[in-house]
């Protein structure tokens, strides 16, 4: 007896099967394959964002912050100490105690002319970075100084700061009415 092969294994092919052999095959195309430029752009944006974030956090310890010192002591002077983020200022009392008399004199001078003064200072090793801004209703001036070995001669430090402040006040224009 001869075995019959199942119908699906028949060696004869029908016309439909021949048509399928020669039919074009359709491959699946993902959306990102249609627009390679967009994919490249998004990838580049992600790389730039990661790099920028890394740089931001890498240098965050170098950022400076400031804090107001000796609040409500002088009517026309505000003192701000500048220090690296995460560190509190260590020379605040030393700086203030060395300039207390000069700051009082400057406050009296500023009061008489209705001028407000902001002082920003930072002590790094033997250098005092001292910046002040003067502001009246008519004019404003500012000056930045780096004073080396500022702790050695207190009288010279006080004279320098007082002289430069007076000079800047003298450069300010008075208000003219009318």
PDB file of C-alpha atoms in Angstrom:
ATOM      1  CA  UNK A   1       0.000   0.000   0.000  1.00  0.00           C
ATOM      2  CA  UNK A   2       1.269   3.297  -0.933  1.00  0.00           C
ATOM      3  CA  UNK A   3       1.155   6.068   1.544  1.00  0.00           C
ATOM      4  CA  UNK A   4      -0.404   9.288   0.615  1.00  0.00           C
ATOM      5  CA  UNK A   5       1.225  12.433   1.609  1.00  0.00           C
ATOM      6  CA  UNK A   6      -0.839  14.942   3.464  1.00  0.00           C
ATOM      7  CA  UNK A   7      -2.412  17.624   1.324  1.00  0.00           C
ATOM      8  CA  UNK A   8      -0.180  20.386   2.669  1.00  0.00           C
ATOM      9  CA  UNK A   9       2.924  18.538   1.545  1.00  0.00           C
ATOM     10  CA  UNK A  10       1.786  17.964  -1.926  1.00  0.00           C
ATOM     11  CA  UNK A  11       4.370  18.451  -4.533  1.00  0.00           C
ATOM     12  CA  UNK A  12       1.990  20.140  -6.793  1.00  0.00           C
ATOM     13  CA  UNK A  13       1.585  23.825  -6.334  1.00  0.00           C
ATOM     14  CA  UNK A  14      -1.459  25.731  -7.036  1.00  0.00           C
ATOM     15  CA  UNK A  15      -1.535  29.033  -8.882  1.00  0.00           C
ATOM     16  CA  UNK A  16      -1.991  31.007  -5.657  1.00  0.00           C
ATOM     17  CA  UNK A  17       1.206  29.624  -4.200  1.00  0.00           C
ATOM     18  CA  UNK A  18       3.153  30.641  -7.307  1.00  0.00           C
ATOM     19  CA  UNK A  19       1.771  34.135  -7.047  1.00  0.00           C
ATOM     20  CA  UNK A  20       2.944  34.416  -3.425  1.00  0.00           C
ATOM     21  CA  UNK A  21       6.471  33.377  -4.351  1.00  0.00           C
ATOM     22  CA  UNK A  22       6.803  36.285  -6.736  1.00  0.00           C
ATOM     23  CA  UNK A  23       4.824  38.842  -4.704  1.00  0.00           C
ATOM     24  CA  UNK A  24       6.833  41.772  -3.367  1.00  0.00           C
ATOM     25  CA  UNK A  25       7.690  41.332   0.268  1.00  0.00           C
ATOM     26  CA  UNK A  26       6.898  44.145   2.622  1.00  0.00           C
ATOM     27  CA  UNK A  27       9.369  44.898   5.396  1.00  0.00           C
ATOM     28  CA  UNK A  28       8.397  46.855   8.436  1.00  0.00           C
ATOM     29  CA  UNK A  29       9.822  50.383   8.506  1.00  0.00           C
ATOM     30  CA  UNK A  30      10.058  52.028  11.898  1.00  0.00           C
ATOM     31  CA  UNK A  31       9.198  55.742  12.088  1.00  0.00           C
ATOM     32  CA  UNK A  32      12.729  56.719  13.091  1.00  0.00           C
ATOM     33  CA  UNK A  33      14.094  55.032   9.955  1.00  0.00           C
ATOM     34  CA  UNK A  34      12.161  57.424   7.743  1.00  0.00           C
ATOM     35  CA  UNK A  35      13.746  60.541   9.289  1.00  0.00           C
ATOM     36  CA  UNK A  36      17.415  59.893  10.106  1.00  0.00           C
ATOM     37  CA  UNK A  37      18.172  63.625  10.328  1.00  0.00           C
ATOM     38  CA  UNK A  38      15.613  64.059  13.118  1.00  0.00           C
ATOM     39  CA  UNK A  39      17.092  61.114  15.006  1.00  0.00           C
ATOM     40  CA  UNK A  40      20.552  62.595  14.621  1.00  0.00           C
ATOM     41  CA  UNK A  41      19.331  65.983  15.831  1.00  0.00           C
ATOM     42  CA  UNK A  42      17.653  64.515  18.914  1.00  0.00           C
ATOM     43  CA  UNK A  43      20.757  62.475  19.731  1.00  0.00           C
ATOM     44  CA  UNK A  44      22.967  65.547  19.396  1.00  0.00           C
ATOM     45  CA  UNK A  45      20.617  67.552  21.634  1.00  0.00           C
ATOM     46  CA  UNK A  46      20.753  64.842  24.293  1.00  0.00           C
ATOM     47  CA  UNK A  47      24.539  64.716  24.175  1.00  0.00           C
ATOM     48  CA  UNK A  48      24.760  68.506  24.511  1.00  0.00           C
ATOM     49  CA  UNK A  49      22.291  68.498  27.420  1.00  0.00           C
ATOM     50  CA  UNK A  50      24.266  65.803  29.249  1.00  0.00           C
ATOM     51  CA  UNK A  51      27.527  67.684  28.674  1.00  0.00           C
ATOM     52  CA  UNK A  52      26.053  71.004  29.860  1.00  0.00           C
ATOM     53  CA  UNK A  53      24.644  69.378  32.990  1.00  0.00           C
ATOM     54  CA  UNK A  54      27.983  67.781  33.729  1.00  0.00           C
ATOM     55  CA  UNK A  55      29.802  71.125  33.343  1.00  0.00           C
ATOM     56  CA  UNK A  56      27.249  72.879  35.521  1.00  0.00           C
ATOM     57  CA  UNK A  57      27.752  70.493  38.418  1.00  0.00           C
ATOM     58  CA  UNK A  58      31.497  70.247  37.900  1.00  0.00           C
ATOM     59  CA  UNK A  59      32.015  73.966  38.541  1.00  0.00           C
ATOM     60  CA  UNK A  60      29.224  74.534  41.051  1.00  0.00           C
ATOM     61  CA  UNK A  61      31.718  74.516  43.932  1.00  0.00           C
ATOM     62  CA  UNK A  62      33.464  77.531  42.371  1.00  0.00           C
ATOM     63  CA  UNK A  63      30.364  79.711  42.493  1.00  0.00           C
ATOM     64  CA  UNK A  64      30.383  82.650  44.827  1.00  0.00           C
ATOM     65  CA  UNK A  65      27.652  83.742  47.158  1.00  0.00           C
ATOM     66  CA  UNK A  66      27.282  86.745  49.392  1.00  0.00           C
ATOM     67  CA  UNK A  67      25.802  87.492  52.768  1.00  0.00           C
ATOM     68  CA  UNK A  68      24.991  90.813  54.329  1.00  0.00           C
ATOM     69  CA  UNK A  69      27.054  91.595  57.439  1.00  0.00           C
ATOM     70  CA  UNK A  70      26.489  94.112  60.218  1.00  0.00           C
ATOM     71  CA  UNK A  71      22.904  94.814  59.231  1.00  0.00           C
ATOM     72  CA  UNK A  72      21.232  97.940  60.603  1.00  0.00           C
ATOM     73  CA  UNK A  73      24.491  99.370  61.966  1.00  0.00           C
ATOM     74  CA  UNK A  74      24.858 102.115  59.356  1.00  0.00           C
ATOM     75  CA  UNK A  75      21.990 104.007  57.794  1.00  0.00           C
ATOM     76  CA  UNK A  76      23.617 104.545  54.381  1.00  0.00           C
ATOM     77  CA  UNK A  77      26.064 101.629  54.095  1.00  0.00           C
ATOM     78  CA  UNK A  78      25.368  97.965  53.471  1.00  0.00           C
ATOM     79  CA  UNK A  79      28.230  95.460  53.854  1.00  0.00           C
ATOM     80  CA  UNK A  80      28.269  92.166  51.940  1.00  0.00           C
ATOM     81  CA  UNK A  81      30.856  89.446  52.351  1.00  0.00           C
ATOM     82  CA  UNK A  82      31.543  87.276  49.296  1.00  0.00           C
ATOM     83  CA  UNK A  83      32.673  83.680  49.774  1.00  0.00           C
ATOM     84  CA  UNK A  84      32.700  80.381  47.852  1.00  0.00           C
ATOM     85  CA  UNK A  85      29.501  78.376  47.921  1.00  0.00           C
ATOM     86  CA  UNK A  86      29.438  76.044  50.901  1.00  0.00           C
ATOM     87  CA  UNK A  87      31.935  78.070  52.961  1.00  0.00           C
ATOM     88  CA  UNK A  88      31.021  80.686  55.465  1.00  0.00           C
ATOM     89  CA  UNK A  89      33.138  83.797  55.586  1.00  0.00           C
ATOM     90  CA  UNK A  90      35.984  83.570  58.061  1.00  0.00           C
ATOM     91  CA  UNK A  91      37.200  87.171  58.187  1.00  0.00           C
ATOM     92  CA  UNK A  92      33.939  88.972  58.811  1.00  0.00           C
ATOM     93  CA  UNK A  93      34.763  90.153  62.333  1.00  0.00           C
ATOM     94  CA  UNK A  94      38.347  90.936  61.444  1.00  0.00           C
ATOM     95  CA  UNK A  95      37.352  93.036  58.423  1.00  0.00           C
ATOM     96  CA  UNK A  96      34.613  94.919  60.244  1.00  0.00           C
ATOM     97  CA  UNK A  97      36.747  95.576  63.326  1.00  0.00           C
ATOM     98  CA  UNK A  98      39.555  96.990  61.177  1.00  0.00           C
ATOM     99  CA  UNK A  99      37.252  99.389  59.288  1.00  0.00           C
ATOM    100  CA  UNK A 100      34.706 100.295  61.946  1.00  0.00           C
ATOM    101  CA  UNK A 101      35.907 103.891  62.421  1.00  0.00           C
ATOM    102  CA  UNK A 102      36.257 104.543  58.698  1.00  0.00           C
ATOM    103  CA  UNK A 103      32.804 103.119  57.997  1.00  0.00           C
ATOM    104  CA  UNK A 104      31.342 105.448  60.625  1.00  0.00           C
ATOM    105  CA  UNK A 105      33.035 108.476  58.994  1.00  0.00           C
ATOM    106  CA  UNK A 106      31.869 107.418  55.544  1.00  0.00           C
ATOM    107  CA  UNK A 107      28.313 106.917  56.799  1.00  0.00           C
ATOM    108  CA  UNK A 108      28.245 110.490  58.163  1.00  0.00           C
ATOM    109  CA  UNK A 109      29.554 111.817  54.844  1.00  0.00           C
ATOM    110  CA  UNK A 110      27.022 109.774  52.844  1.00  0.00           C
ATOM    111  CA  UNK A 111      24.110 110.833  55.057  1.00  0.00           C
ATOM    112  CA  UNK A 112      24.849 114.498  54.436  1.00  0.00           C
ATOM    113  CA  UNK A 113      24.680 113.991  50.666  1.00  0.00           C
ATOM    114  CA  UNK A 114      21.821 111.439  50.545  1.00  0.00           C
ATOM    115  CA  UNK A 115      23.994 108.746  48.970  1.00  0.00           C
ATOM    116  CA  UNK A 116      23.623 105.009  49.560  1.00  0.00           C
ATOM    117  CA  UNK A 117      26.691 102.766  49.501  1.00  0.00           C
ATOM    118  CA  UNK A 118      27.003  99.007  49.023  1.00  0.00           C
ATOM    119  CA  UNK A 119      30.322  97.392  49.931  1.00  0.00           C
ATOM    120  CA  UNK A 120      31.262  93.911  48.686  1.00  0.00           C
ATOM    121  CA  UNK A 121      34.431  92.342  50.056  1.00  0.00           C
ATOM    122  CA  UNK A 122      36.256  89.041  49.898  1.00  0.00           C
ATOM    123  CA  UNK A 123      39.452  88.065  51.636  1.00  0.00           C
ATOM    124  CA  UNK A 124      41.615  85.473  49.887  1.00  0.00           C
ATOM    125  CA  UNK A 125      44.881  84.741  51.656  1.00  0.00           C
ATOM    126  CA  UNK A 126      46.651  88.133  51.882  1.00  0.00           C
ATOM    127  CA  UNK A 127      44.409  89.898  49.349  1.00  0.00           C
ATOM    128  CA  UNK A 128      41.278  91.895  50.064  1.00  0.00           C
ATOM    129  CA  UNK A 129      38.972  92.327  47.084  1.00  0.00           C
ATOM    130  CA  UNK A 130      36.963  95.424  47.930  1.00  0.00           C
ATOM    131  CA  UNK A 131      34.242  96.810  45.686  1.00  0.00           C
ATOM    132  CA  UNK A 132      31.823  99.577  46.496  1.00  0.00           C
ATOM    133  CA  UNK A 133      28.994 101.244  44.654  1.00  0.00           C
ATOM    134  CA  UNK A 134      27.570 104.670  45.406  1.00  0.00           C
ATOM    135  CA  UNK A 135      24.075 105.632  44.367  1.00  0.00           C
ATOM    136  CA  UNK A 136      22.179 108.879  44.682  1.00  0.00           C
ATOM    137  CA  UNK A 137      18.963 109.971  43.025  1.00  0.00           C
ATOM    138  CA  UNK A 138      21.006 111.541  40.187  1.00  0.00           C
ATOM    139  CA  UNK A 139      24.145 109.464  39.676  1.00  0.00           C
ATOM    140  CA  UNK A 140      25.907 106.252  40.541  1.00  0.00           C
ATOM    141  CA  UNK A 141      29.574 105.289  40.705  1.00  0.00           C
ATOM    142  CA  UNK A 142      31.498 102.175  41.563  1.00  0.00           C
ATOM    143  CA  UNK A 143      35.073 101.160  42.215  1.00  0.00           C
ATOM    144  CA  UNK A 144      36.786  97.780  42.581  1.00  0.00           C
ATOM    145  CA  UNK A 145      40.130  97.376  44.328  1.00  0.00           C
ATOM    146  CA  UNK A 146      42.439  94.487  45.132  1.00  0.00           C
ATOM    147  CA  UNK A 147      44.417  95.373  48.229  1.00  0.00           C
ATOM    148  CA  UNK A 148      47.431  93.152  48.866  1.00  0.00           C
ATOM    149  CA  UNK A 149      48.736  92.505  52.416  1.00  0.00           C
ATOM    150  CA  UNK A 150      45.775  94.399  53.800  1.00  0.00           C
ATOM    151  CA  UNK A 151      46.201  93.154  57.378  1.00  0.00           C
ATOM    152  CA  UNK A 152      49.692  94.616  57.844  1.00  0.00           C
ATOM    153  CA  UNK A 153      48.962  98.348  58.216  1.00  0.00           C
ATOM    154  CA  UNK A 154      45.422  99.121  59.386  1.00  0.00           C
ATOM    155  CA  UNK A 155      45.870 102.910  59.214  1.00  0.00           C
ATOM    156  CA  UNK A 156      47.010 102.735  55.604  1.00  0.00           C
ATOM    157  CA  UNK A 157      44.048 100.466  54.743  1.00  0.00           C
ATOM    158  CA  UNK A 158      41.568 102.863  56.377  1.00  0.00           C
ATOM    159  CA  UNK A 159      43.134 105.907  54.696  1.00  0.00           C
ATOM    160  CA  UNK A 160      43.053 104.221  51.279  1.00  0.00           C
ATOM    161  CA  UNK A 161      39.394 103.220  51.546  1.00  0.00           C
ATOM    162  CA  UNK A 162      38.329 106.612  52.920  1.00  0.00           C
ATOM    163  CA  UNK A 163      40.338 108.527  50.282  1.00  0.00           C
ATOM    164  CA  UNK A 164      38.964 106.475  47.359  1.00  0.00           C
ATOM    165  CA  UNK A 165      35.407 106.724  48.658  1.00  0.00           C
ATOM    166  CA  UNK A 166      35.696 110.511  48.992  1.00  0.00           C
ATOM    167  CA  UNK A 167      37.173 110.707  45.492  1.00  0.00           C
ATOM    168  CA  UNK A 168      34.241 108.783  44.003  1.00  0.00           C
ATOM    169  CA  UNK A 169      31.742 110.909  45.938  1.00  0.00           C
ATOM    170  CA  UNK A 170      33.468 113.996  44.521  1.00  0.00           C
ATOM    171  CA  UNK A 171      33.049 112.611  40.986  1.00  0.00           C
ATOM    172  CA  UNK A 172      29.302 112.211  41.430  1.00  0.00           C
ATOM    173  CA  UNK A 173      27.140 114.833  39.815  1.00  0.00           C
ATOM    174  CA  UNK A 174      24.850 116.838  42.040  1.00  0.00           C
ATOM    175  CA  UNK A 175      21.166 116.963  41.273  1.00  0.00           C
ATOM    176  CA  UNK A 176      20.120 120.102  39.486  1.00  0.00           C
ATOM    177  CA  UNK A 177      16.553 121.302  39.892  1.00  0.00           C
ATOM    178  CA  UNK A 178      14.740 122.625  36.844  1.00  0.00           C
TER     179      UNK A 178
END
